[in-house]
Amino acid sequence: MRILNYQRMSTEDGPGLRTTLFVKGCPLRCAWCHNPESIDGASSVEWIKVRCMGCHSCISSCKRGAITAEAEGIKIDSDKCERCFTCVEACPTGALERRGEEASVETVFGELIKDKAYFGAQGGVTLSGGEIMLQSQEVAELLKMLKDAGISTAVDTSGFCKREDLERMLPYTDLVLYDLKLADNTRHEKWTGVSNERILENFEYLDEIRRSTRPDLGLWVRTPIIPEATDDEDNIRALARIVRDRADRWELCAFNNLCRDKYERTSKDWVFKEAGLMTRGQMQRLVEAAQDEGAKNVIYTGKTRLEELSDD
Ligand code: SF4
Ligand code: SF4
């Protein structure tokens, strides 16, 4: 498997206390992506500003000329980089880090099972990305091992995958976390780089499965509420007409910019770096708009501007 990292004691990726495994590689290019380091399927190099003393040893160590010193700091050109990690070795302060590794399914299982003691009755393991469906064969094997060990499983997917990838892992999955971002296909293509047709077809398929053979399969829909991208009432009303009462929970996730540093580390620009938080009123109005269209079990999550002010 191509993995990024393990997040232990997670409370945001399903019920109870969980360990979330993030994998590398994603076919979408969401402009607001909060895990930009997971997009690239291969291992990559990150630059950590606070550790850098500006010695430029990394630049001279790179035979590909992929590293430059810019006004904002060290930049790594991922198109030129051949992932040799010589620069990581050459950096005297640990300011360059390798992100991502390959691991066998057995090794990943061995890491996850260590946390079984704190899962309790509700918690478990969530597999997230990147897009886990890109590694569906290995992920299905891992899910089966977890289920055989008595661990509750959740998968977090964009839904942009082949039907057979979903079919492969559903027998070993207790909960699907499913992203629905934009109902309008033109807007979906603009903001994520892909069409939403397959995503909506797979959502229908999940609904059919839940109504027929798998009434026990949990389904949580998640919609990122991104300023001036997905946060308009028209979008939420249109999504509500798709979701209706077909999810156990529909979470409107308020935008935050906590990932700003990740963009700096990966030498990427981010169009939302100056965007502010949503207000509590905006989020509540979107929940009400969804409910007005007949959607059930709608909530909003995430920090709004009001909480941020009260923290100051
Ligand atoms: S990993 Fe290798 S090719 Fe990539 S930036 Fe570092 S030294 Fe250059
Ligand atoms: S080698 Fe390390 S400390 Fe020196 S400039 Fe490069 S990243 Fe900074």
PDB file of N, CA and C in Angstrom, residues 90-191:
ATOM      1  N   ALA A  90      20.816  15.166   2.871  1.00  0.00           N
ATOM      2  CA  ALA A  90      21.789  16.273   2.886  1.00  0.00           C
ATOM      3  C   ALA A  90      21.406  17.392   3.850  1.00  0.00           C
ATOM      4  N   CYS A  91      20.144  17.488   4.182  1.00  0.00           N
ATOM      5  CA  CYS A  91      19.692  18.606   5.036  1.00  0.00           C
ATOM      6  C   CYS A  91      20.158  18.379   6.483  1.00  0.00           C
ATOM      7  N   PRO A  92      20.921  19.321   7.038  1.00  0.00           N
ATOM      8  CA  PRO A  92      21.481  19.095   8.381  1.00  0.00           C
ATOM      9  C   PRO A  92      20.478  19.318   9.515  1.00  0.00           C
ATOM     10  N   THR A  93      19.350  19.915   9.226  1.00  0.00           N
ATOM     11  CA  THR A  93      18.437  20.281  10.318  1.00  0.00           C
ATOM     12  C   THR A  93      17.099  19.533  10.292  1.00  0.00           C
ATOM     13  N   GLY A  94      16.938  18.632   9.352  1.00  0.00           N
ATOM     14  CA  GLY A  94      15.658  17.914   9.267  1.00  0.00           C
ATOM     15  C   GLY A  94      14.548  18.774   8.697  1.00  0.00           C
ATOM     16  N   ALA A  95      14.923  19.832   7.961  1.00  0.00           N
ATOM     17  CA  ALA A  95      13.892  20.706   7.381  1.00  0.00           C
ATOM     18  C   ALA A  95      13.253  20.095   6.135  1.00  0.00           C
ATOM     19  N   LEU A  96      13.884  19.070   5.587  1.00  0.00           N
ATOM     20  CA  LEU A  96      13.262  18.351   4.474  1.00  0.00           C
ATOM     21  C   LEU A  96      12.846  16.974   4.982  1.00  0.00           C
ATOM     22  N   GLU A  97      11.614  16.623   4.702  1.00  0.00           N
ATOM     23  CA  GLU A  97      11.103  15.331   5.175  1.00  0.00           C
ATOM     24  C   GLU A  97      10.486  14.555   4.037  1.00  0.00           C
ATOM     25  N   ARG A  98      10.716  13.275   4.050  1.00  0.00           N
ATOM     26  CA  ARG A  98      10.038  12.389   3.099  1.00  0.00           C
ATOM     27  C   ARG A  98       8.619  12.143   3.593  1.00  0.00           C
ATOM     28  N   ARG A  99       7.649  12.261   2.673  1.00  0.00           N
ATOM     29  CA  ARG A  99       6.258  12.011   3.051  1.00  0.00           C
ATOM     30  C   ARG A  99       5.734  10.851   2.222  1.00  0.00           C
ATOM     31  N   GLY A 100       5.279   9.824   2.907  1.00  0.00           N
ATOM     32  CA  GLY A 100       4.713   8.663   2.236  1.00  0.00           C
ATOM     33  C   GLY A 100       5.689   7.515   2.185  1.00  0.00           C
ATOM     34  N   GLU A 101       5.141   6.316   2.248  1.00  0.00           N
ATOM     35  CA  GLU A 101       5.976   5.114   2.169  1.00  0.00           C
ATOM     36  C   GLU A 101       5.131   3.975   1.635  1.00  0.00           C
ATOM     37  N   GLU A 102       5.807   2.937   1.179  1.00  0.00           N
ATOM     38  CA  GLU A 102       5.100   1.734   0.766  1.00  0.00           C
ATOM     39  C   GLU A 102       5.151   0.752   1.918  1.00  0.00           C
ATOM     40  N   ALA A 103       4.057   0.073   2.158  1.00  0.00           N
ATOM     41  CA  ALA A 103       4.016  -0.905   3.248  1.00  0.00           C
ATOM     42  C   ALA A 103       3.097  -2.046   2.836  1.00  0.00           C
ATOM     43  N   SER A 104       3.401  -3.240   3.311  1.00  0.00           N
ATOM     44  CA  SER A 104       2.539  -4.382   2.990  1.00  0.00           C
ATOM     45  C   SER A 104       1.236  -4.262   3.781  1.00  0.00           C
ATOM     46  N   VAL A 105       0.211  -4.951   3.310  1.00  0.00           N
ATOM     47  CA  VAL A 105      -1.075  -4.957   4.012  1.00  0.00           C
ATOM     48  C   VAL A 105      -0.873  -5.479   5.439  1.00  0.00           C
ATOM     49  N   GLU A 106      -0.038  -6.491   5.585  1.00  0.00           N
ATOM     50  CA  GLU A 106       0.206  -7.081   6.917  1.00  0.00           C
ATOM     51  C   GLU A 106       0.847  -6.058   7.852  1.00  0.00           C
ATOM     52  N   THR A 107       1.793  -5.268   7.321  1.00  0.00           N
ATOM     53  CA  THR A 107       2.452  -4.251   8.154  1.00  0.00           C
ATOM     54  C   THR A 107       1.449  -3.197   8.605  1.00  0.00           C
ATOM     55  N   VAL A 108       0.604  -2.760   7.674  1.00  0.00           N
ATOM     56  CA  VAL A 108      -0.398  -1.737   8.016  1.00  0.00           C
ATOM     57  C   VAL A 108      -1.366  -2.289   9.063  1.00  0.00           C
ATOM     58  N   PHE A 109      -1.809  -3.517   8.862  1.00  0.00           N
ATOM     59  CA  PHE A 109      -2.706  -4.148   9.836  1.00  0.00           C
ATOM     60  C   PHE A 109      -2.039  -4.199  11.214  1.00  0.00           C
ATOM     61  N   GLY A 110      -0.756  -4.559  11.239  1.00  0.00           N
ATOM     62  CA  GLY A 110      -0.016  -4.636  12.499  1.00  0.00           C
ATOM     63  C   GLY A 110       0.010  -3.302  13.233  1.00  0.00           C
ATOM     64  N   GLU A 111       0.093  -2.210  12.490  1.00  0.00           N
ATOM     65  CA  GLU A 111       0.069  -0.873  13.109  1.00  0.00           C
ATOM     66  C   GLU A 111      -1.318  -0.559  13.670  1.00  0.00           C
ATOM     67  N   LEU A 112      -2.342  -0.873  12.874  1.00  0.00           N
ATOM     68  CA  LEU A 112      -3.708  -0.504  13.263  1.00  0.00           C
ATOM     69  C   LEU A 112      -4.203  -1.312  14.461  1.00  0.00           C
ATOM     70  N   ILE A 113      -3.842  -2.569  14.503  1.00  0.00           N
ATOM     71  CA  ILE A 113      -4.350  -3.442  15.572  1.00  0.00           C
ATOM     72  C   ILE A 113      -3.802  -3.024  16.936  1.00  0.00           C
ATOM     73  N   LYS A 114      -2.680  -2.299  16.943  1.00  0.00           N
ATOM     74  CA  LYS A 114      -2.101  -1.839  18.212  1.00  0.00           C
ATOM     75  C   LYS A 114      -3.082  -0.954  18.987  1.00  0.00           C
ATOM     76  N   ASP A 115      -3.999  -0.307  18.256  1.00  0.00           N
ATOM     77  CA  ASP A 115      -4.880   0.671  18.891  1.00  0.00           C
ATOM     78  C   ASP A 115      -6.219   0.088  19.327  1.00  0.00           C
ATOM     79  N   LYS A 116      -6.384  -1.205  19.176  1.00  0.00           N
ATOM     80  CA  LYS A 116      -7.692  -1.827  19.413  1.00  0.00           C
ATOM     81  C   LYS A 116      -8.246  -1.501  20.803  1.00  0.00           C
ATOM     82  N   ALA A 117      -7.344  -1.373  21.787  1.00  0.00           N
ATOM     83  CA  ALA A 117      -7.786  -1.190  23.177  1.00  0.00           C
ATOM     84  C   ALA A 117      -8.652   0.051  23.356  1.00  0.00           C
ATOM     85  N   TYR A 118      -8.406   1.100  22.588  1.00  0.00           N
ATOM     86  CA  TYR A 118      -9.198   2.321  22.832  1.00  0.00           C
ATOM     87  C   TYR A 118     -10.407   2.466  21.895  1.00  0.00           C
ATOM     88  N   PHE A 119     -10.639   1.532  20.990  1.00  0.00           N
ATOM     89  CA  PHE A 119     -11.770   1.677  20.068  1.00  0.00           C
ATOM     90  C   PHE A 119     -13.121   1.569  20.795  1.00  0.00           C
ATOM     91  N   GLY A 120     -13.193   0.718  21.817  1.00  0.00           N
ATOM     92  CA  GLY A 120     -14.445   0.555  22.554  1.00  0.00           C
ATOM     93  C   GLY A 120     -15.549   0.018  21.669  1.00  0.00           C
ATOM     94  N   ALA A 121     -16.790   0.206  22.116  1.00  0.00           N
ATOM     95  CA  ALA A 121     -17.927  -0.363  21.393  1.00  0.00           C
ATOM     96  C   ALA A 121     -18.213   0.385  20.099  1.00  0.00           C
ATOM     97  N   GLN A 122     -17.912   1.688  20.070  1.00  0.00           N
ATOM     98  CA  GLN A 122     -18.307   2.505  18.918  1.00  0.00           C
ATOM     99  C   GLN A 122     -17.192   2.769  17.921  1.00  0.00           C
ATOM    100  N   GLY A 123     -15.961   2.862  18.409  1.00  0.00           N
ATOM    101  CA  GLY A 123     -14.856   3.298  17.554  1.00  0.00           C
ATOM    102  C   GLY A 123     -14.340   2.206  16.636  1.00  0.00           C
ATOM    103  N   GLY A 124     -13.218   2.487  15.976  1.00  0.00           N
ATOM    104  CA  GLY A 124     -12.650   1.523  15.047  1.00  0.00           C
ATOM    105  C   GLY A 124     -11.625   2.178  14.149  1.00  0.00           C
ATOM    106  N   VAL A 125     -11.527   1.659  12.931  1.00  0.00           N
ATOM    107  CA  VAL A 125     -10.538   2.152  11.971  1.00  0.00           C
ATOM    108  C   VAL A 125     -11.256   2.797  10.792  1.00  0.00           C
ATOM    109  N   THR A 126     -10.749   3.945  10.360  1.00  0.00           N
ATOM    110  CA  THR A 126     -11.241   4.602   9.144  1.00  0.00           C
ATOM    111  C   THR A 126     -10.097   4.659   8.140  1.00  0.00           C
ATOM    112  N   LEU A 127     -10.393   4.276   6.910  1.00  0.00           N
ATOM    113  CA  LEU A 127      -9.406   4.368   5.838  1.00  0.00           C
ATOM    114  C   LEU A 127      -9.759   5.561   4.970  1.00  0.00           C
ATOM    115  N   SER A 128      -8.787   6.466   4.824  1.00  0.00           N
ATOM    116  CA  SER A 128      -9.064   7.732   4.153  1.00  0.00           C
ATOM    117  C   SER A 128      -7.910   8.073   3.223  1.00  0.00           C
ATOM    118  N   GLY A 129      -8.025   9.221   2.534  1.00  0.00           N
ATOM    119  CA  GLY A 129      -7.001   9.506   1.526  1.00  0.00           C
ATOM    120  C   GLY A 129      -6.494  10.936   1.571  1.00  0.00           C
ATOM    121  N   GLY A 130      -6.044  11.287   0.356  1.00  0.00           N
ATOM    122  CA  GLY A 130      -6.104  10.628  -0.951  1.00  0.00           C
ATOM    123  C   GLY A 130      -7.433   9.931  -1.215  1.00  0.00           C
ATOM    124  N   GLU A 131      -7.397   9.014  -2.147  1.00  0.00           N
ATOM    125  CA  GLU A 131      -8.594   8.244  -2.482  1.00  0.00           C
ATOM    126  C   GLU A 131      -8.269   6.767  -2.321  1.00  0.00           C
ATOM    127  N   ILE A 132      -8.894   6.143  -1.314  1.00  0.00           N
ATOM    128  CA  ILE A 132      -8.556   4.751  -1.013  1.00  0.00           C
ATOM    129  C   ILE A 132      -8.957   3.799  -2.131  1.00  0.00           C
ATOM    130  N   MET A 133      -9.957   4.193  -2.936  1.00  0.00           N
ATOM    131  CA  MET A 133     -10.427   3.274  -3.976  1.00  0.00           C
ATOM    132  C   MET A 133      -9.359   3.035  -5.046  1.00  0.00           C
ATOM    133  N   LEU A 134      -8.352   3.903  -5.119  1.00  0.00           N
ATOM    134  CA  LEU A 134      -7.261   3.673  -6.070  1.00  0.00           C
ATOM    135  C   LEU A 134      -6.446   2.445  -5.678  1.00  0.00           C
ATOM    136  N   GLN A 135      -6.574   2.010  -4.423  1.00  0.00           N
ATOM    137  CA  GLN A 135      -5.832   0.828  -3.942  1.00  0.00           C
ATOM    138  C   GLN A 135      -6.829  -0.217  -3.453  1.00  0.00           C
ATOM    139  N   SER A 136      -7.901  -0.393  -4.204  1.00  0.00           N
ATOM    140  CA  SER A 136      -9.043  -1.154  -3.682  1.00  0.00           C
ATOM    141  C   SER A 136      -8.698  -2.604  -3.354  1.00  0.00           C
ATOM    142  N   GLN A 137      -7.814  -3.213  -4.135  1.00  0.00           N
ATOM    143  CA  GLN A 137      -7.473  -4.619  -3.866  1.00  0.00           C
ATOM    144  C   GLN A 137      -6.843  -4.754  -2.478  1.00  0.00           C
ATOM    145  N   GLU A 138      -5.839  -3.921  -2.213  1.00  0.00           N
ATOM    146  CA  GLU A 138      -5.136  -3.997  -0.930  1.00  0.00           C
ATOM    147  C   GLU A 138      -6.047  -3.528   0.210  1.00  0.00           C
ATOM    148  N   VAL A 139      -6.833  -2.503  -0.079  1.00  0.00           N
ATOM    149  CA  VAL A 139      -7.718  -1.972   0.963  1.00  0.00           C
ATOM    150  C   VAL A 139      -8.761  -3.017   1.355  1.00  0.00           C
ATOM    151  N   ALA A 140      -9.293  -3.749   0.379  1.00  0.00           N
ATOM    152  CA  ALA A 140     -10.277  -4.801   0.688  1.00  0.00           C
ATOM    153  C   ALA A 140      -9.626  -5.884   1.562  1.00  0.00           C
ATOM    154  N   GLU A 141      -8.386  -6.240   1.240  1.00  0.00           N
ATOM    155  CA  GLU A 141      -7.679  -7.241   2.062  1.00  0.00           C
ATOM    156  C   GLU A 141      -7.516  -6.741   3.493  1.00  0.00           C
ATOM    157  N   LEU A 142      -7.133  -5.473   3.615  1.00  0.00           N
ATOM    158  CA  LEU A 142      -6.932  -4.888   4.945  1.00  0.00           C
ATOM    159  C   LEU A 142      -8.251  -4.840   5.727  1.00  0.00           C
ATOM    160  N   LEU A 143      -9.317  -4.429   5.049  1.00  0.00           N
ATOM    161  CA  LEU A 143     -10.618  -4.363   5.719  1.00  0.00           C
ATOM    162  C   LEU A 143     -11.036  -5.745   6.212  1.00  0.00           C
ATOM    163  N   LYS A 144     -10.803  -6.756   5.399  1.00  0.00           N
ATOM    164  CA  LYS A 144     -11.178  -8.127   5.809  1.00  0.00           C
ATOM    165  C   LYS A 144     -10.397  -8.528   7.066  1.00  0.00           C
ATOM    166  N   MET A 145      -9.105  -8.215   7.093  1.00  0.00           N
ATOM    167  CA  MET A 145      -8.289  -8.570   8.271  1.00  0.00           C
ATOM    168  C   MET A 145      -8.816  -7.841   9.513  1.00  0.00           C
ATOM    169  N   LEU A 146      -9.207  -6.589   9.332  1.00  0.00           N
ATOM    170  CA  LEU A 146      -9.726  -5.822  10.469  1.00  0.00           C
ATOM    171  C   LEU A 146     -11.048  -6.418  10.955  1.00  0.00           C
ATOM    172  N   LYS A 147     -11.926  -6.733  10.021  1.00  0.00           N
ATOM    173  CA  LYS A 147     -13.218  -7.314  10.413  1.00  0.00           C
ATOM    174  C   LYS A 147     -13.008  -8.654  11.122  1.00  0.00           C
ATOM    175  N   ASP A 148     -12.088  -9.475  10.574  1.00  0.00           N
ATOM    176  CA  ASP A 148     -11.806 -10.775  11.204  1.00  0.00           C
ATOM    177  C   ASP A 148     -11.281 -10.593  12.624  1.00  0.00           C
ATOM    178  N   ALA A 149     -10.650  -9.432  12.872  1.00  0.00           N
ATOM    179  CA  ALA A 149     -10.114  -9.154  14.219  1.00  0.00           C
ATOM    180  C   ALA A 149     -11.154  -8.459  15.102  1.00  0.00           C
ATOM    181  N   GLY A 150     -12.380  -8.356  14.605  1.00  0.00           N
ATOM    182  CA  GLY A 150     -13.464  -7.782  15.407  1.00  0.00           C
ATOM    183  C   GLY A 150     -13.449  -6.268  15.482  1.00  0.00           C
ATOM    184  N   ILE A 151     -12.839  -5.612  14.494  1.00  0.00           N
ATOM    185  CA  ILE A 151     -12.743  -4.144  14.510  1.00  0.00           C
ATOM    186  C   ILE A 151     -13.747  -3.539  13.539  1.00  0.00           C
ATOM    187  N   SER A 152     -14.439  -2.517  13.995  1.00  0.00           N
ATOM    188  CA  SER A 152     -15.401  -1.813  13.157  1.00  0.00           C
ATOM    189  C   SER A 152     -14.655  -0.984  12.098  1.00  0.00           C
ATOM    190  N   THR A 153     -15.169  -0.980  10.875  1.00  0.00           N
ATOM    191  CA  THR A 153     -14.435  -0.349   9.766  1.00  0.00           C
ATOM    192  C   THR A 153     -15.250   0.739   9.083  1.00  0.00           C
ATOM    193  N   ALA A 154     -14.566   1.790   8.685  1.00  0.00           N
ATOM    194  CA  ALA A 154     -15.193   2.853   7.888  1.00  0.00           C
ATOM    195  C   ALA A 154     -14.264   3.189   6.731  1.00  0.00           C
ATOM    196  N   VAL A 155     -14.853   3.529   5.572  1.00  0.00           N
ATOM    197  CA  VAL A 155     -14.054   3.997   4.433  1.00  0.00           C
ATOM    198  C   VAL A 155     -14.539   5.395   4.053  1.00  0.00           C
ATOM    199  N   ASP A 156     -13.583   6.250   3.770  1.00  0.00           N
ATOM    200  CA  ASP A 156     -13.874   7.640   3.409  1.00  0.00           C
ATOM    201  C   ASP A 156     -13.521   7.809   1.934  1.00  0.00           C
ATOM    202  N   THR A 157     -14.530   8.083   1.098  1.00  0.00           N
ATOM    203  CA  THR A 157     -14.272   8.119  -0.340  1.00  0.00           C
ATOM    204  C   THR A 157     -14.942   9.316  -1.010  1.00  0.00           C
ATOM    205  N   SER A 158     -14.319   9.735  -2.108  1.00  0.00           N
ATOM    206  CA  SER A 158     -14.931  10.778  -2.944  1.00  0.00           C
ATOM    207  C   SER A 158     -16.033  10.193  -3.805  1.00  0.00           C
ATOM    208  N   GLY A 159     -16.098   8.860  -3.899  1.00  0.00           N
ATOM    209  CA  GLY A 159     -17.078   8.209  -4.769  1.00  0.00           C
ATOM    210  C   GLY A 159     -16.670   8.199  -6.228  1.00  0.00           C
ATOM    211  N   PHE A 160     -15.518   8.807  -6.540  1.00  0.00           N
ATOM    212  CA  PHE A 160     -15.042   8.837  -7.927  1.00  0.00           C
ATOM    213  C   PHE A 160     -14.222   7.564  -8.154  1.00  0.00           C
ATOM    214  N   CYS A 161     -14.931   6.481  -8.404  1.00  0.00           N
ATOM    215  CA  CYS A 161     -14.254   5.184  -8.526  1.00  0.00           C
ATOM    216  C   CYS A 161     -15.112   4.256  -9.362  1.00  0.00           C
ATOM    217  N   LYS A 162     -14.500   3.144  -9.750  1.00  0.00           N
ATOM    218  CA  LYS A 162     -15.246   2.137 -10.509  1.00  0.00           C
ATOM    219  C   LYS A 162     -16.206   1.426  -9.560  1.00  0.00           C
ATOM    220  N   ARG A 163     -17.326   0.952 -10.119  1.00  0.00           N
ATOM    221  CA  ARG A 163     -18.308   0.225  -9.308  1.00  0.00           C
ATOM    222  C   ARG A 163     -17.664  -0.998  -8.648  1.00  0.00           C
ATOM    223  N   GLU A 164     -16.794  -1.691  -9.398  1.00  0.00           N
ATOM    224  CA  GLU A 164     -16.206  -2.921  -8.826  1.00  0.00           C
ATOM    225  C   GLU A 164     -15.291  -2.620  -7.638  1.00  0.00           C
ATOM    226  N   ASP A 165     -14.725  -1.411  -7.591  1.00  0.00           N
ATOM    227  CA  ASP A 165     -13.895  -1.063  -6.426  1.00  0.00           C
ATOM    228  C   ASP A 165     -14.767  -0.981  -5.172  1.00  0.00           C
ATOM    229  N   LEU A 166     -15.934  -0.363  -5.327  1.00  0.00           N
ATOM    230  CA  LEU A 166     -16.868  -0.282  -4.202  1.00  0.00           C
ATOM    231  C   LEU A 166     -17.326  -1.686  -3.798  1.00  0.00           C
ATOM    232  N   GLU A 167     -17.702  -2.462  -4.796  1.00  0.00           N
ATOM    233  CA  GLU A 167     -18.209  -3.822  -4.523  1.00  0.00           C
ATOM    234  C   GLU A 167     -17.183  -4.658  -3.771  1.00  0.00           C
ATOM    235  N   ARG A 168     -15.924  -4.448  -4.111  1.00  0.00           N
ATOM    236  CA  ARG A 168     -14.848  -5.240  -3.516  1.00  0.00           C
ATOM    237  C   ARG A 168     -14.738  -4.994  -2.008  1.00  0.00           C
ATOM    238  N   MET A 169     -14.978  -3.769  -1.574  1.00  0.00           N
ATOM    239  CA  MET A 169     -14.739  -3.505  -0.149  1.00  0.00           C
ATOM    240  C   MET A 169     -15.993  -3.455   0.723  1.00  0.00           C
ATOM    241  N   LEU A 170     -17.162  -3.344   0.098  1.00  0.00           N
ATOM    242  CA  LEU A 170     -18.369  -3.238   0.923  1.00  0.00           C
ATOM    243  C   LEU A 170     -18.608  -4.438   1.857  1.00  0.00           C
ATOM    244  N   PRO A 171     -18.274  -5.674   1.450  1.00  0.00           N
ATOM    245  CA  PRO A 171     -18.530  -6.791   2.378  1.00  0.00           C
ATOM    246  C   PRO A 171     -17.807  -6.647   3.710  1.00  0.00           C
ATOM    247  N   TYR A 172     -16.733  -5.857   3.750  1.00  0.00           N
ATOM    248  CA  TYR A 172     -15.938  -5.734   4.990  1.00  0.00           C
ATOM    249  C   TYR A 172     -16.028  -4.323   5.583  1.00  0.00           C
ATOM    250  N   THR A 173     -17.045  -3.590   5.171  1.00  0.00           N
ATOM    251  CA  THR A 173     -17.172  -2.191   5.596  1.00  0.00           C
ATOM    252  C   THR A 173     -18.450  -2.004   6.407  1.00  0.00           C
ATOM    253  N   ASP A 174     -18.319  -1.317   7.551  1.00  0.00           N
ATOM    254  CA  ASP A 174     -19.496  -1.030   8.382  1.00  0.00           C
ATOM    255  C   ASP A 174     -20.093   0.340   8.070  1.00  0.00           C
ATOM    256  N   LEU A 175     -19.231   1.276   7.664  1.00  0.00           N
ATOM    257  CA  LEU A 175     -19.698   2.656   7.454  1.00  0.00           C
ATOM    258  C   LEU A 175     -18.972   3.260   6.253  1.00  0.00           C
ATOM    259  N   VAL A 176     -19.733   3.907   5.383  1.00  0.00           N
ATOM    260  CA  VAL A 176     -19.130   4.651   4.272  1.00  0.00           C
ATOM    261  C   VAL A 176     -19.284   6.146   4.553  1.00  0.00           C
ATOM    262  N   LEU A 177     -18.163   6.863   4.502  1.00  0.00           N
ATOM    263  CA  LEU A 177     -18.188   8.325   4.574  1.00  0.00           C
ATOM    264  C   LEU A 177     -18.073   8.794   3.124  1.00  0.00           C
ATOM    265  N   TYR A 178     -19.107   9.454   2.620  1.00  0.00           N
ATOM    266  CA  TYR A 178     -19.195   9.716   1.182  1.00  0.00           C
ATOM    267  C   TYR A 178     -19.259  11.220   0.945  1.00  0.00           C
ATOM    268  N   ASP A 179     -18.347  11.717   0.130  1.00  0.00           N
ATOM    269  CA  ASP A 179     -18.306  13.158  -0.137  1.00  0.00           C
ATOM    270  C   ASP A 179     -19.223  13.524  -1.303  1.00  0.00           C
ATOM    271  N   LEU A 180     -20.117  14.460  -1.066  1.00  0.00           N
ATOM    272  CA  LEU A 180     -20.872  15.080  -2.169  1.00  0.00           C
ATOM    273  C   LEU A 180     -20.574  16.568  -2.089  1.00  0.00           C
ATOM    274  N   LYS A 181     -19.977  17.114  -3.135  1.00  0.00           N
ATOM    275  CA  LYS A 181     -19.460  18.479  -3.034  1.00  0.00           C
ATOM    276  C   LYS A 181     -20.317  19.490  -3.779  1.00  0.00           C
ATOM    277  N   LEU A 182     -20.576  19.187  -5.034  1.00  0.00           N
ATOM    278  CA  LEU A 182     -21.339  20.120  -5.875  1.00  0.00           C
ATOM    279  C   LEU A 182     -22.320  19.329  -6.734  1.00  0.00           C
ATOM    280  N   ALA A 183     -23.551  19.807  -6.779  1.00  0.00           N
ATOM    281  CA  ALA A 183     -24.566  19.097  -7.562  1.00  0.00           C
ATOM    282  C   ALA A 183     -24.439  19.395  -9.053  1.00  0.00           C
ATOM    283  N   ASP A 184     -24.033  20.598  -9.382  1.00  0.00           N
ATOM    284  CA  ASP A 184     -23.929  21.006 -10.787  1.00  0.00           C
ATOM    285  C   ASP A 184     -22.614  20.471 -11.376  1.00  0.00           C
ATOM    286  N   ASN A 185     -22.727  19.766 -12.493  1.00  0.00           N
ATOM    287  CA  ASN A 185     -21.544  19.088 -13.028  1.00  0.00           C
ATOM    288  C   ASN A 185     -20.489  20.062 -13.540  1.00  0.00           C
ATOM    289  N   THR A 186     -20.927  21.150 -14.171  1.00  0.00           N
ATOM    290  CA  THR A 186     -19.951  22.123 -14.691  1.00  0.00           C
ATOM    291  C   THR A 186     -19.141  22.705 -13.537  1.00  0.00           C
ATOM    292  N   ARG A 187     -19.817  23.042 -12.460  1.00  0.00           N
ATOM    293  CA  ARG A 187     -19.114  23.588 -11.288  1.00  0.00           C
ATOM    294  C   ARG A 187     -18.233  22.516 -10.647  1.00  0.00           C
ATOM    295  N   HIS A 188     -18.719  21.284 -10.636  1.00  0.00           N
ATOM    296  CA  HIS A 188     -17.930  20.198 -10.060  1.00  0.00           C
ATOM    297  C   HIS A 188     -16.622  20.038 -10.824  1.00  0.00           C
ATOM    298  N   GLU A 189     -16.725  20.065 -12.153  1.00  0.00           N
ATOM    299  CA  GLU A 189     -15.502  19.924 -12.970  1.00  0.00           C
ATOM    300  C   GLU A 189     -14.566  21.099 -12.724  1.00  0.00           C
ATOM    301  N   LYS A 190     -15.134  22.289 -12.609  1.00  0.00           N
ATOM    302  CA  LYS A 190     -14.296  23.479 -12.402  1.00  0.00           C
ATOM    303  C   LYS A 190     -13.512  23.387 -11.088  1.00  0.00           C
ATOM    304  N   TRP A 191     -14.153  22.948 -10.014  1.00  0.00           N
ATOM    305  CA  TRP A 191     -13.521  23.014  -8.692  1.00  0.00           C
ATOM    306  C   TRP A 191     -12.771  21.752  -8.290  1.00  0.00           C
TER     307      TRP A 191
END
